[in-house]
XYZ file of C-alpha atoms in Angstrom:
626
model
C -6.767 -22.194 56.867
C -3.785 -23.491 55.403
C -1.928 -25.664 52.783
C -0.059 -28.963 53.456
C 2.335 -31.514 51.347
C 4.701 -33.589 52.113
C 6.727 -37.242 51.021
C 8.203 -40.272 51.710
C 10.738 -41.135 49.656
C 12.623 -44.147 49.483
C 16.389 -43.834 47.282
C 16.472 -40.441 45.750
C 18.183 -37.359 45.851
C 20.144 -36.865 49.431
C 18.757 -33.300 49.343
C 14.752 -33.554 49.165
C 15.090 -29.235 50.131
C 14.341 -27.657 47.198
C 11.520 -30.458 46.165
C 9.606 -29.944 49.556
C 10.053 -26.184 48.963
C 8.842 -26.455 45.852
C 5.670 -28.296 47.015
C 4.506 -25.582 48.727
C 5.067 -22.971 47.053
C 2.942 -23.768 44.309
C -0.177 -23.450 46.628
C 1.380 -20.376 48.414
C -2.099 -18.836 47.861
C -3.734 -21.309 50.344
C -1.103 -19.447 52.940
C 0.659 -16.192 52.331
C 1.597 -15.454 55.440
C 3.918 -18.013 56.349
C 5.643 -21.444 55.786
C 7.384 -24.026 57.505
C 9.162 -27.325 56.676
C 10.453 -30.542 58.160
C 12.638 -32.812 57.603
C 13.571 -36.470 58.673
C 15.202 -40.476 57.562
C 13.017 -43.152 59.167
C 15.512 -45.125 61.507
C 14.068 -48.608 59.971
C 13.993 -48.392 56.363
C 15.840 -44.716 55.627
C 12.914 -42.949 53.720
C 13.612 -39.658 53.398
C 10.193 -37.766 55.065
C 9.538 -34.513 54.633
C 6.422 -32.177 55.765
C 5.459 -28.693 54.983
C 2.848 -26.100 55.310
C 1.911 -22.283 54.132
C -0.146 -20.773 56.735
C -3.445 -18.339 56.591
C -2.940 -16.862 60.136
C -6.608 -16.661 61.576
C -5.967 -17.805 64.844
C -3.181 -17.211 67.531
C -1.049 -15.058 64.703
C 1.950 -15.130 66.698
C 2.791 -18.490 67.865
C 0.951 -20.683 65.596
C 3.754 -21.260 62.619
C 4.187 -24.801 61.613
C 4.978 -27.666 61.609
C 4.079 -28.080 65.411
C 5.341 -30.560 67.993
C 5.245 -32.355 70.996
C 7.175 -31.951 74.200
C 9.825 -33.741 72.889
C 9.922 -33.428 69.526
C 8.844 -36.845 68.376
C 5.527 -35.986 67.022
C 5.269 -33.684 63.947
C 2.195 -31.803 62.597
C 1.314 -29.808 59.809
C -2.596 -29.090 59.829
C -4.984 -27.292 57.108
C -8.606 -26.065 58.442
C -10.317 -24.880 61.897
C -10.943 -27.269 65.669
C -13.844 -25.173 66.464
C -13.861 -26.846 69.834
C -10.033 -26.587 70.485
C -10.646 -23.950 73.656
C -12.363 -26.705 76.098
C -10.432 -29.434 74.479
C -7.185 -27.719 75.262
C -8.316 -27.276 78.418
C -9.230 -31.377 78.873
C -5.704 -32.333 77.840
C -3.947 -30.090 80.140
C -5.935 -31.510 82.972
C -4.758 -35.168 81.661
C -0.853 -33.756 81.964
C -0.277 -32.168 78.423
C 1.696 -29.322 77.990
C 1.243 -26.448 75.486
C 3.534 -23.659 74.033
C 0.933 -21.943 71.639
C -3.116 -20.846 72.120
C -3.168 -21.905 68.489
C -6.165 -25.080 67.563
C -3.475 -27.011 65.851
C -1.631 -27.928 68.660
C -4.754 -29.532 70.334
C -4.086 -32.353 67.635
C -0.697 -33.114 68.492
C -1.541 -33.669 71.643
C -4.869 -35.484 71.247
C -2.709 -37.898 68.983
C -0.255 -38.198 72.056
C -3.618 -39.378 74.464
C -5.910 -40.969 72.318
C -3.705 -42.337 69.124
C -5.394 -42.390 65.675
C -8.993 -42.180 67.179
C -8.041 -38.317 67.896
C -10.324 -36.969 64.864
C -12.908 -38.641 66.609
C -12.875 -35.876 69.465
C -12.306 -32.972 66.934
C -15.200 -30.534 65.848
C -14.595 -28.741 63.072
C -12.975 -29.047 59.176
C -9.476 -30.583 58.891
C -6.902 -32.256 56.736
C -3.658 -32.838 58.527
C -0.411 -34.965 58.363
C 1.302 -36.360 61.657
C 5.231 -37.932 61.553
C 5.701 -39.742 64.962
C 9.147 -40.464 64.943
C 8.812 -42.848 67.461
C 6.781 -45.493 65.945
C 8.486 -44.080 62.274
C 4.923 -44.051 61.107
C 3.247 -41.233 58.670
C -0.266 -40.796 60.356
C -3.193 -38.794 57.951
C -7.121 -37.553 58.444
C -9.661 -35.768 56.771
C -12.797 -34.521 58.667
C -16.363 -36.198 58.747
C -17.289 -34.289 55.418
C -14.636 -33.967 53.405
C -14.745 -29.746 53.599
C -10.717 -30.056 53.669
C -9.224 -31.466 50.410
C -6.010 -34.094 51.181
C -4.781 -35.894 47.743
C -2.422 -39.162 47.921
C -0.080 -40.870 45.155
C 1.193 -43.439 45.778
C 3.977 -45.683 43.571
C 6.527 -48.341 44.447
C 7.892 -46.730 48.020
C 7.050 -42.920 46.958
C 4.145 -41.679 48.270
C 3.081 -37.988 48.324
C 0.240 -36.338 50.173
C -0.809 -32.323 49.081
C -4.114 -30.247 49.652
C -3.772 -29.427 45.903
C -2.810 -31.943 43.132
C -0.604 -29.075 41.668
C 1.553 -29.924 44.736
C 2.146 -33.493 43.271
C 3.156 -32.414 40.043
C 6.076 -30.909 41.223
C 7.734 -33.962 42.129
C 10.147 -34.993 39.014
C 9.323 -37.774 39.127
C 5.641 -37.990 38.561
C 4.500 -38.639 34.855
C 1.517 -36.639 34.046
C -1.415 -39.199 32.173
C -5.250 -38.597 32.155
C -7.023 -40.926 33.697
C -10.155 -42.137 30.609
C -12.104 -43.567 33.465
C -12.143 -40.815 35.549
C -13.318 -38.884 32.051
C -15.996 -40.902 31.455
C -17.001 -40.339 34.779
C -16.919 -36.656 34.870
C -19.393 -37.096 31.591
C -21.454 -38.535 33.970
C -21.204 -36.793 36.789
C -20.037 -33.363 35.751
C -17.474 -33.640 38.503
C -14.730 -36.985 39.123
C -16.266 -39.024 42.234
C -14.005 -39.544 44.871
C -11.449 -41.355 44.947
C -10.464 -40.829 41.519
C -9.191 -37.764 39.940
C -8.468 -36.952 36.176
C -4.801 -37.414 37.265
C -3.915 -41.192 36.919
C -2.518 -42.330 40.188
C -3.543 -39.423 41.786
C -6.697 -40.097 44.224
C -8.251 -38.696 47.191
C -8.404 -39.496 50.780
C -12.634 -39.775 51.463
C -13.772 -38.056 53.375
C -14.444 -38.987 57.767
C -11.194 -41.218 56.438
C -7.589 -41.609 57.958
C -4.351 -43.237 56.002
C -1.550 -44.483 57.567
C 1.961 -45.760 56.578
C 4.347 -47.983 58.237
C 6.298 -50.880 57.751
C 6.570 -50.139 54.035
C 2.664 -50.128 53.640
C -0.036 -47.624 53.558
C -3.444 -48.515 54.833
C -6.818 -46.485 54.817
C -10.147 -46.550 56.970
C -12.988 -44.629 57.369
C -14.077 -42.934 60.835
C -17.126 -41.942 60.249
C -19.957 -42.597 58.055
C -23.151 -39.700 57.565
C -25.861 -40.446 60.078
C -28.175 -39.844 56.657
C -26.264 -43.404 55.302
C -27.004 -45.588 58.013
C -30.957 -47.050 58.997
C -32.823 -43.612 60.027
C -33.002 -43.655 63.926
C -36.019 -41.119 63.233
C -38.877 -41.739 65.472
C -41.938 -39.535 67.131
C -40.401 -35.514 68.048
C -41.753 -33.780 71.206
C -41.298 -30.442 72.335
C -40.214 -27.775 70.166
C -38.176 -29.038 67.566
C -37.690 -25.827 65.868
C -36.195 -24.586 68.686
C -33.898 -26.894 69.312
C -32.692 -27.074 65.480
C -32.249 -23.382 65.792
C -30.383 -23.339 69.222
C -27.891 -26.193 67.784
C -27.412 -23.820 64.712
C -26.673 -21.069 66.966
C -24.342 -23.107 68.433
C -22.426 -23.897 65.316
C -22.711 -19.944 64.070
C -21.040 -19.091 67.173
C -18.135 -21.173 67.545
C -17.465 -20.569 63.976
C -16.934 -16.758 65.203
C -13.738 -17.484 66.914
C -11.012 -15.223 65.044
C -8.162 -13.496 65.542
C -8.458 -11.163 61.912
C -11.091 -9.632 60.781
C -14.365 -11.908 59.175
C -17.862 -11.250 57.106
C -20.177 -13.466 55.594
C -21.315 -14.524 51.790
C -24.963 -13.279 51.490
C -27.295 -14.397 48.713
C -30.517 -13.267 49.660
C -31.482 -17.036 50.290
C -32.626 -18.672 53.388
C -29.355 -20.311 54.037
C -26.997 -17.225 54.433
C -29.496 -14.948 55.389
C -30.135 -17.847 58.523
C -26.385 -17.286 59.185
C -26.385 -13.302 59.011
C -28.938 -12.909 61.002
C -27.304 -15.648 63.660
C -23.944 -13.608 63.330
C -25.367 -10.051 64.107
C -26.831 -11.977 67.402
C -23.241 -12.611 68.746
C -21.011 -9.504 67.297
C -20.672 -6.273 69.249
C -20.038 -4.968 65.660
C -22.026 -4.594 62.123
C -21.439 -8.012 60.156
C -19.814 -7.700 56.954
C -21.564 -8.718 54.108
C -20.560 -9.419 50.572
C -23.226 -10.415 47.644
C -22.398 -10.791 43.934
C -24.590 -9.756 40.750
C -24.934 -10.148 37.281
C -24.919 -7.239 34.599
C -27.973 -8.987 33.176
C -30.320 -7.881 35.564
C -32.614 -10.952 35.548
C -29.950 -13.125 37.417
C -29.149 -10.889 39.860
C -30.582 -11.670 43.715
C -28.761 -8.179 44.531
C -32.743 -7.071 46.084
C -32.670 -9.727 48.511
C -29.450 -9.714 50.030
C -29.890 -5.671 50.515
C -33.250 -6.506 52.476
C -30.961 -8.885 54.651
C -28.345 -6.329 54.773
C -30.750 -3.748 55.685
C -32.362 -5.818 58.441
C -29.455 -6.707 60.227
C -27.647 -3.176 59.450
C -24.906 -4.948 57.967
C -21.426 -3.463 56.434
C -22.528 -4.195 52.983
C -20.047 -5.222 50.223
C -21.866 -5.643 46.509
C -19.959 -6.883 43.382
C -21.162 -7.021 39.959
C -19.895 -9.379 36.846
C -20.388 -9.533 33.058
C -18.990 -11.848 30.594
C -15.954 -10.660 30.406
C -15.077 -10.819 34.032
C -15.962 -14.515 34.185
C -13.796 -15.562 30.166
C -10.910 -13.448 31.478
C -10.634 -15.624 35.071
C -11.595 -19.084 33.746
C -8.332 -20.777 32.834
C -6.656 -19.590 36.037
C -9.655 -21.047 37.929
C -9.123 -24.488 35.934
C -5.588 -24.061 36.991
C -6.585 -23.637 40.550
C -8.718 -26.234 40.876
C -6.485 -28.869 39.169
C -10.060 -29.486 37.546
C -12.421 -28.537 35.024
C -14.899 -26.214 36.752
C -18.057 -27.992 37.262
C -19.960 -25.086 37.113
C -19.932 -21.489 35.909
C -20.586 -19.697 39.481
C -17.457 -20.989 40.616
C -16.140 -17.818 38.701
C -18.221 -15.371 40.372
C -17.544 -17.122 43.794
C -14.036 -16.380 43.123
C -14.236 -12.842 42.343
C -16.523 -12.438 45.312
C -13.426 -14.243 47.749
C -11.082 -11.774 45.938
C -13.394 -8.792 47.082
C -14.084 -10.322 50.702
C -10.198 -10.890 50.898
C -10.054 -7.057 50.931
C -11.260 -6.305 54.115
C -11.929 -9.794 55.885
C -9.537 -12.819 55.770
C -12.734 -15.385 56.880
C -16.336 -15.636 55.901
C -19.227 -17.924 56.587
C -21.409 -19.429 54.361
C -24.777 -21.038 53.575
C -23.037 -24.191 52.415
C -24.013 -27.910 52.958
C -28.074 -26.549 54.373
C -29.572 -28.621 50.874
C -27.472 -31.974 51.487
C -28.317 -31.879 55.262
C -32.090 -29.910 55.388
C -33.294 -31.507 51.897
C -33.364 -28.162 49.715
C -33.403 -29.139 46.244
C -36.498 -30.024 43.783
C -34.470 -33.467 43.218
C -35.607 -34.242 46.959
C -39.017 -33.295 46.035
C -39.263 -35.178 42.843
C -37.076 -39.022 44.040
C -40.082 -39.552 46.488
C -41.970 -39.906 43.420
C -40.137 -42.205 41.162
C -41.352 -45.764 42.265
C -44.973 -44.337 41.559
C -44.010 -42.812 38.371
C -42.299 -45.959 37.301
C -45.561 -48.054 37.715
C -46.927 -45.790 34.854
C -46.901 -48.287 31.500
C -43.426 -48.139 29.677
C -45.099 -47.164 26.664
C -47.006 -44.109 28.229
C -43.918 -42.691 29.445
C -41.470 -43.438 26.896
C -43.691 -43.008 23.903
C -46.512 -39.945 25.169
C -45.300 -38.228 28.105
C -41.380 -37.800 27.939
C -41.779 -36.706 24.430
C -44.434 -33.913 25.247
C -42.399 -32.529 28.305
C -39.158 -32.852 26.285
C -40.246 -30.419 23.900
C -41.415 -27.779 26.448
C -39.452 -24.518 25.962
C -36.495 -24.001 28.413
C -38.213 -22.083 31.890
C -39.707 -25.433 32.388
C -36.512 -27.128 32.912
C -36.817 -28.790 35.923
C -40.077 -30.486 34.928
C -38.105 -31.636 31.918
C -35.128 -33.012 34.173
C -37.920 -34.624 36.891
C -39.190 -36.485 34.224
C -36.257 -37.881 32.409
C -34.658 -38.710 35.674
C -37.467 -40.123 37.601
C -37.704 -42.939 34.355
C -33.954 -44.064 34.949
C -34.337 -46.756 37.119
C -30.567 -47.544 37.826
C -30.352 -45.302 41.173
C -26.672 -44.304 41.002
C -27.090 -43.473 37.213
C -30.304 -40.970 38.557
C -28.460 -39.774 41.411
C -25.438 -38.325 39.070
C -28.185 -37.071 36.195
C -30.347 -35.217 38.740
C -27.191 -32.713 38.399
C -27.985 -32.684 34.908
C -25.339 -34.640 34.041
C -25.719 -37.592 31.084
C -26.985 -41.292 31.375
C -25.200 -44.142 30.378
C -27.039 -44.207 26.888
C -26.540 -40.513 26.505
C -22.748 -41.277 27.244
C -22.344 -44.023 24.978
C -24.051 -42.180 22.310
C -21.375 -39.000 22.723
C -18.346 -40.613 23.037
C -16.514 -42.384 20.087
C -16.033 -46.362 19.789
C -12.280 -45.863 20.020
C -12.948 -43.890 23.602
C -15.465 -46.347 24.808
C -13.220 -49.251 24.342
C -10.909 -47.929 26.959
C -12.602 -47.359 29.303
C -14.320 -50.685 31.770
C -17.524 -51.145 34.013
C -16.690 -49.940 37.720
C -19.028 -50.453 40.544
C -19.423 -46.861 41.787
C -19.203 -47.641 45.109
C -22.342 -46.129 46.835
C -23.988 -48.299 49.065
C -27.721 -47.984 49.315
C -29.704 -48.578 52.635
C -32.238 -50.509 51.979
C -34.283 -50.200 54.822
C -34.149 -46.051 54.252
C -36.547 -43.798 52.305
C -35.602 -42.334 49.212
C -35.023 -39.039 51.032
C -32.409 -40.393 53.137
C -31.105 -42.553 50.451
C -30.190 -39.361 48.284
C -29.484 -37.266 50.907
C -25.975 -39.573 52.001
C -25.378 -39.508 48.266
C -25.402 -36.018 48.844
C -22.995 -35.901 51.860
C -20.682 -38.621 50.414
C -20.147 -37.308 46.753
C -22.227 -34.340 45.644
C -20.893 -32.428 48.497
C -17.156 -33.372 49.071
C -16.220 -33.969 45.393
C -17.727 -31.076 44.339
C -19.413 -28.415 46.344
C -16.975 -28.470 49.083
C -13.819 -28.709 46.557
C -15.677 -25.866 44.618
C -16.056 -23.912 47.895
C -12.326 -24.494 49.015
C -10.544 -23.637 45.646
C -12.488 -20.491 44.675
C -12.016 -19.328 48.109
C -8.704 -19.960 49.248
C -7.812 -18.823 45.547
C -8.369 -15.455 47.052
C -6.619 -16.566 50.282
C -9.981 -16.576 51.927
C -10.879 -18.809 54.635
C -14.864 -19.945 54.219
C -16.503 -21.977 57.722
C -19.541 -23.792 56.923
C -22.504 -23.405 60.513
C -24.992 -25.947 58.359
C -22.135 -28.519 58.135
C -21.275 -28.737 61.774
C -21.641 -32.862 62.652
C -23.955 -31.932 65.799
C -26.633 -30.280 63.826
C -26.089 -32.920 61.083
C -26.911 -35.799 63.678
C -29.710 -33.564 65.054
C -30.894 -33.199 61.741
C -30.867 -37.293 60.575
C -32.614 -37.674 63.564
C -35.915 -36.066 62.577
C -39.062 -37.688 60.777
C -38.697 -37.238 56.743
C -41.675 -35.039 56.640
C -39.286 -31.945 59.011
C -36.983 -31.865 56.683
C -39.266 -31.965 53.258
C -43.220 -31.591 53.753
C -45.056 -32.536 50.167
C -43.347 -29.388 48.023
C -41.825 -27.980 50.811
C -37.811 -27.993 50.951
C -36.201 -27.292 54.266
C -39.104 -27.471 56.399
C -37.441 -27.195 59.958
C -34.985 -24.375 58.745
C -37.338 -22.248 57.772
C -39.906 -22.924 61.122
C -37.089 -22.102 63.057
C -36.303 -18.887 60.979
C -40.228 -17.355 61.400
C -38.978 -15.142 64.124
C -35.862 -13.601 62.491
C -36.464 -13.719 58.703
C -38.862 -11.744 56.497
C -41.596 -13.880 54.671
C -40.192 -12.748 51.445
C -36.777 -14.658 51.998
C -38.322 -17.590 53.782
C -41.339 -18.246 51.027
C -38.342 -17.772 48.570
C -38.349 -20.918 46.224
C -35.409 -22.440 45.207
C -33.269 -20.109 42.337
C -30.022 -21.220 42.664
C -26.777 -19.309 41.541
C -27.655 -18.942 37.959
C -24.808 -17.354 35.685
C -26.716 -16.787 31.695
C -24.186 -18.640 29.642
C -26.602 -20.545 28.076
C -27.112 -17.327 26.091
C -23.442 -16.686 25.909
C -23.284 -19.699 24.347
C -25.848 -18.646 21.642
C -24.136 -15.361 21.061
C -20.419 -13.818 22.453
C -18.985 -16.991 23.457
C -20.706 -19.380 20.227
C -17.034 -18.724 18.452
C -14.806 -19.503 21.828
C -17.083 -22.370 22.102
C -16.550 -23.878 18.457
C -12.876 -23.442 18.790
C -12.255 -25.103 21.786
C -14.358 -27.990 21.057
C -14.197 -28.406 17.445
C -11.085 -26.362 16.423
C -8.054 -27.876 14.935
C -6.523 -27.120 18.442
C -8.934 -28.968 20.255
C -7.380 -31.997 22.307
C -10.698 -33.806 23.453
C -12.024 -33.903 20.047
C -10.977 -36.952 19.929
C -12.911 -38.396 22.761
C -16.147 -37.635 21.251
C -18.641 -39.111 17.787
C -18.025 -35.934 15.863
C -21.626 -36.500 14.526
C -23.082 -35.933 17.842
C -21.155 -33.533 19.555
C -21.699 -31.546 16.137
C -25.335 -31.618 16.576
C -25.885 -31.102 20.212
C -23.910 -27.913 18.936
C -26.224 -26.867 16.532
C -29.095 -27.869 18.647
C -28.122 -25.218 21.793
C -27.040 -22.151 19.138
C -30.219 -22.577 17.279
C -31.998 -22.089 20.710
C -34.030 -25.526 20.050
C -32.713 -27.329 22.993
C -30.875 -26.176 26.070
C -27.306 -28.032 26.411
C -25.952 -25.788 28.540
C -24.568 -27.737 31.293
C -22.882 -30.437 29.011
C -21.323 -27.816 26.934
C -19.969 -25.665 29.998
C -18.674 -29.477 31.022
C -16.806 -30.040 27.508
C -15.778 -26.574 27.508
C -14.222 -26.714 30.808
C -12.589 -29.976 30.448
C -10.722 -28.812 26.616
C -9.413 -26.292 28.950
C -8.098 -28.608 31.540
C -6.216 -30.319 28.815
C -4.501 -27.577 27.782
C -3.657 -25.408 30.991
C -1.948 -29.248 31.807
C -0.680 -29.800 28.177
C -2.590 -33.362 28.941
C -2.501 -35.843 25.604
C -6.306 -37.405 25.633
């Protein structure tokens, strides 16, 4: 795991050095253990082209420093992320007359560039970002893998362009003028994260994800290589034999490879099905106890301490707990926003950090539960959008005028009743697919924002495609795998992780099992209430019935109370305050009384607050005008 940047630069300074250098070192934490750089002039049109990398050594520690090349030179590589199947593939080149001077994954690519051109990625497994110079053609060749786990941002003006795994990267170029972008704001009110490609940086956008970009001839072009098999018309038909078993021997699979390392790895346990799956995988193929590393809550009702210590104790793990308060996640917040380049979307993003900073002390890789929900179907939301044709054919004025009021004024623990309900009336999909993350609707945007704000912003297609011919499963599960999970969950994952210099592999995301799982009937991956249906069938032999009858918590941090008491104060300040930047974006009127709403405890806002909150900060860790 590793961080890239790099440029090409047409007319500027004859000494690009100390800018490249510069580059990287701002995301030296993505790689303290090494760096390399290199440096070219196309022969056609004199760009200057430069390339570097800080290296996380995981694999092949003392060969593997980058950039990496070819026989000859020609071909250039810096690379960020894991080729899980880089052992038989390395083999597979050699045999076709390929020679290699490292046992290190990244120089499988340059050499599957050399045989098979840009269609390379198509013969990688695993989670990757990378940036190719082939001097020969003078053409600047980038990828991203199938999912988007690695993060590769582009900007692009006149004949600069510059590519980074972190935005921060980007800024350091003088010439760059820092601007927010108001569309991307008023889509983060909506989707309480910026949906690919934008970011809040004008100019600054991301490569999608299963996408390449290349430039030559003066141009850039982009394409995607791969598409979710969840987004195209379901292939599902009648399942023989024992499915279960086959799901769980392709998991096994993916649990394993993920294993390779040359340093010392754990895993993240939460007590839930997904990482307790992968612990209990791990301890199947390791000679030694797994490490295992849970966080916890001072307030005792959040904590899911009890359930990772019965996975721990199962599998006779090396156990690692951490506990947080307030304080702990206050103090760390603006150097998360600063990591991120982002607001952070969520509050246990904080404790995921401080967890990576106490894994980092004895492991430099961990596995995870990540991406089982977007792949298996394990959130209510993929319960409850079955429903919402047949809850639409209920008269407008039952719903609007009896029912949503009633369930609307339910106290708070019956929350995701009160979010099933509002969401399932919206009948604009891509509006119900962003609100089922209790984000805002249109109306509730319009309503927050001022007149002044509005008028600068314009109507954008959002660019998700529904299949028409899929179920509504499907439908929101590649919504899932093209934006919930690469825009944020992923880019949540790699910040707070490599933050802490931390390497995090992902078994549930592995394409294989991901084709496997598209494959199956609707009903095997959610049965009537049921998330996750094949995960946990296959798990009835190696998980207690206390973790796999589990329903769905999620990682709950109590700020919703913090809001109503400590933090009420910090809150008020940042939003309100005469210091307060985004102030301006908002209708004072409402903002004031969606305030006054949450502190009096008669309605929860917690989510849109921790959104406003997070985004003031952004402002002013970036010193960002709105």
């Amino acid at each position: 795991m590793c961080g890239i940047a790099g440029y090409l630069v047409h007319s500027y300074a004859e000494d690009m050095s100390p800018i490249l250098k510069g580059m990287a070192d701002v995301i030296s934490h993505r790689g303290p253990d090494d760096d390399g750089f290199f440096e070219t002039r196309t022969k056609s049109s004199g760009h200057h082209v430069g390339l570097a990398h800080r290296r996380l050594s995981i694999i092949d520690l003392g060969t593997g420093h980058q950039p990496i090349a070819n026989e000859d030179g020609s071909v250039q590589l810096v690379f960020n992320g894991e080729i899980y199947n880089y052992q038989s593939f390395r083999d597979e080149l050699i045999s076709r007359g390929h020679q290699f001077k490292t046992a290190s994954d990244t120089e499988t690519i340059v050499h599957a560039y050399e045989e098979y051109g840009d269609r390379c990625v198509e013969h990688l497994r695993g989670m990757f970002a990378f940036a190719i110079w082939d001097a020969r053609r003078d053409r600047l060749f980038l990828a991203r893998d199938r999912f988007g786990k690695k993060p590769l941002f582009l900007y692009q003006a006149g004949d600069t362009l510059l590519f980074a795994s972190e935005i921060k990267s980007i800024l350091q170029f003088p010439e760059f003028k820092r601007c927010v972008d108001r569309q991307a704001v008023w889509e983060y009110l909506s989707y309480r994260y910026v949906p690919g490609p934008r970011t809040l940086f004008k100019g600054v956008r991301k490569l999608q994800s299963g996408a390449c970009a290349a430039w030559g001839n003066g141009k850039l072009s982009e394409w995607s290589y791969y598409t979710p098999p969840d987004c195209g018309i379901s292939e599902a038909g009648l399942v023989s034999g024992d499915v279960a078993g086959s799901f769980l021997e392709l998991l096994e699979e993916a649990v394993s490879i993920r294993m390779v390392s040359d340093v010392p790895f754990g895993a993240f346990l939460s007590g839930g099905i997904d990482s307790s799956a992968i612990v209990g995988l791990m301890s199947r193929h390791s000679e030694y106890p797994v490490k295992t590393f849970s966080v916890g809550f001072s307030e005792g009702e959040y904590s899911e301490l009890r359930y990772a210590k019965t996975i721990a104790d199962q599998f006779k793990t090396e156990h690692h707990e951490l506990t947080v308060s307030q304080n702990n996640l206050m103090d760390e917040l603006p150097a998360l926003v600063r990591y991120r380049d982002a607001p952070v979307a969520e509050p246990s993003d904080i404790p995921i950090y401080l967890l990576s900073v106490e894994a980092r002390k004895t492991v430099k890789m961990v596995l995870t539960g990540e991406g089982s929900d977007e792949f298996l179907g394990g959130y209510p939301k993929h319960v409850f959008e079955r429903y919402v044709n047949q809850y639409q054919c209920i008269p407008s004025f039952v719903r609007s005028g009896l029912l949503e009021p009633l369930v609307q004024a339910l106290p708070y623990r019956f929350r995701r009743i009160k979010t099933a309900v509002h969401n399932m009336g919206l009948k604009d999909w891509h509006e119900r697919m962003a609100c089922w993350f209790g984000a805002l609707s249109y109306a509730q945007r319009r309503k927050l924002v001022s007149p002044e704000f509005h008028n600068s912003i314009q109507a954008a297609d959002s660019g998700f495609k529904l299949c028409r011919n899929n179920s509504a499963l499907r439908n929101i599960l590649c919504f899932d795998q093209t934006s919930w999970l690469p825009d944020n969950l992923l880019e949540r994952g790699d910040r707070m992780t490599m933050a802490a210099s931390l390497e995090a592999r992902m078994p549930f995301m592995d394409h294989k099992l991901a084709q496997f799982a598209s494959s199956l009937p609707d009903n095997m991956r959610v049965r009537g209430k049921r998330t996750k249906w094949i995960l946990r069938e296959a798990m009835k032999q190696l998980l207690p019935v206390e973790i796999l009858e589990r329903p769905k918590v999620g990682f709950r941090v109590p700020v919703n109370e913090w809001f109503q008491t400590s933090m009420r104060d910090y809150l008020y300040d940042h939003l309100t305050g005469p210091s307060s930047i985004t102030n301006n974006y908002y209708n004072k009127d409402t903002l004031g009384k969606v305030l006054q709403e949450h502190v009096s405890g008669r309605q929860n806002h917690e989510k849109l607050l921790w959104s406003l909150l997070t985004l003031e900060i952004w402002h002013r860790e970036y010193s960002m005008s709105a």
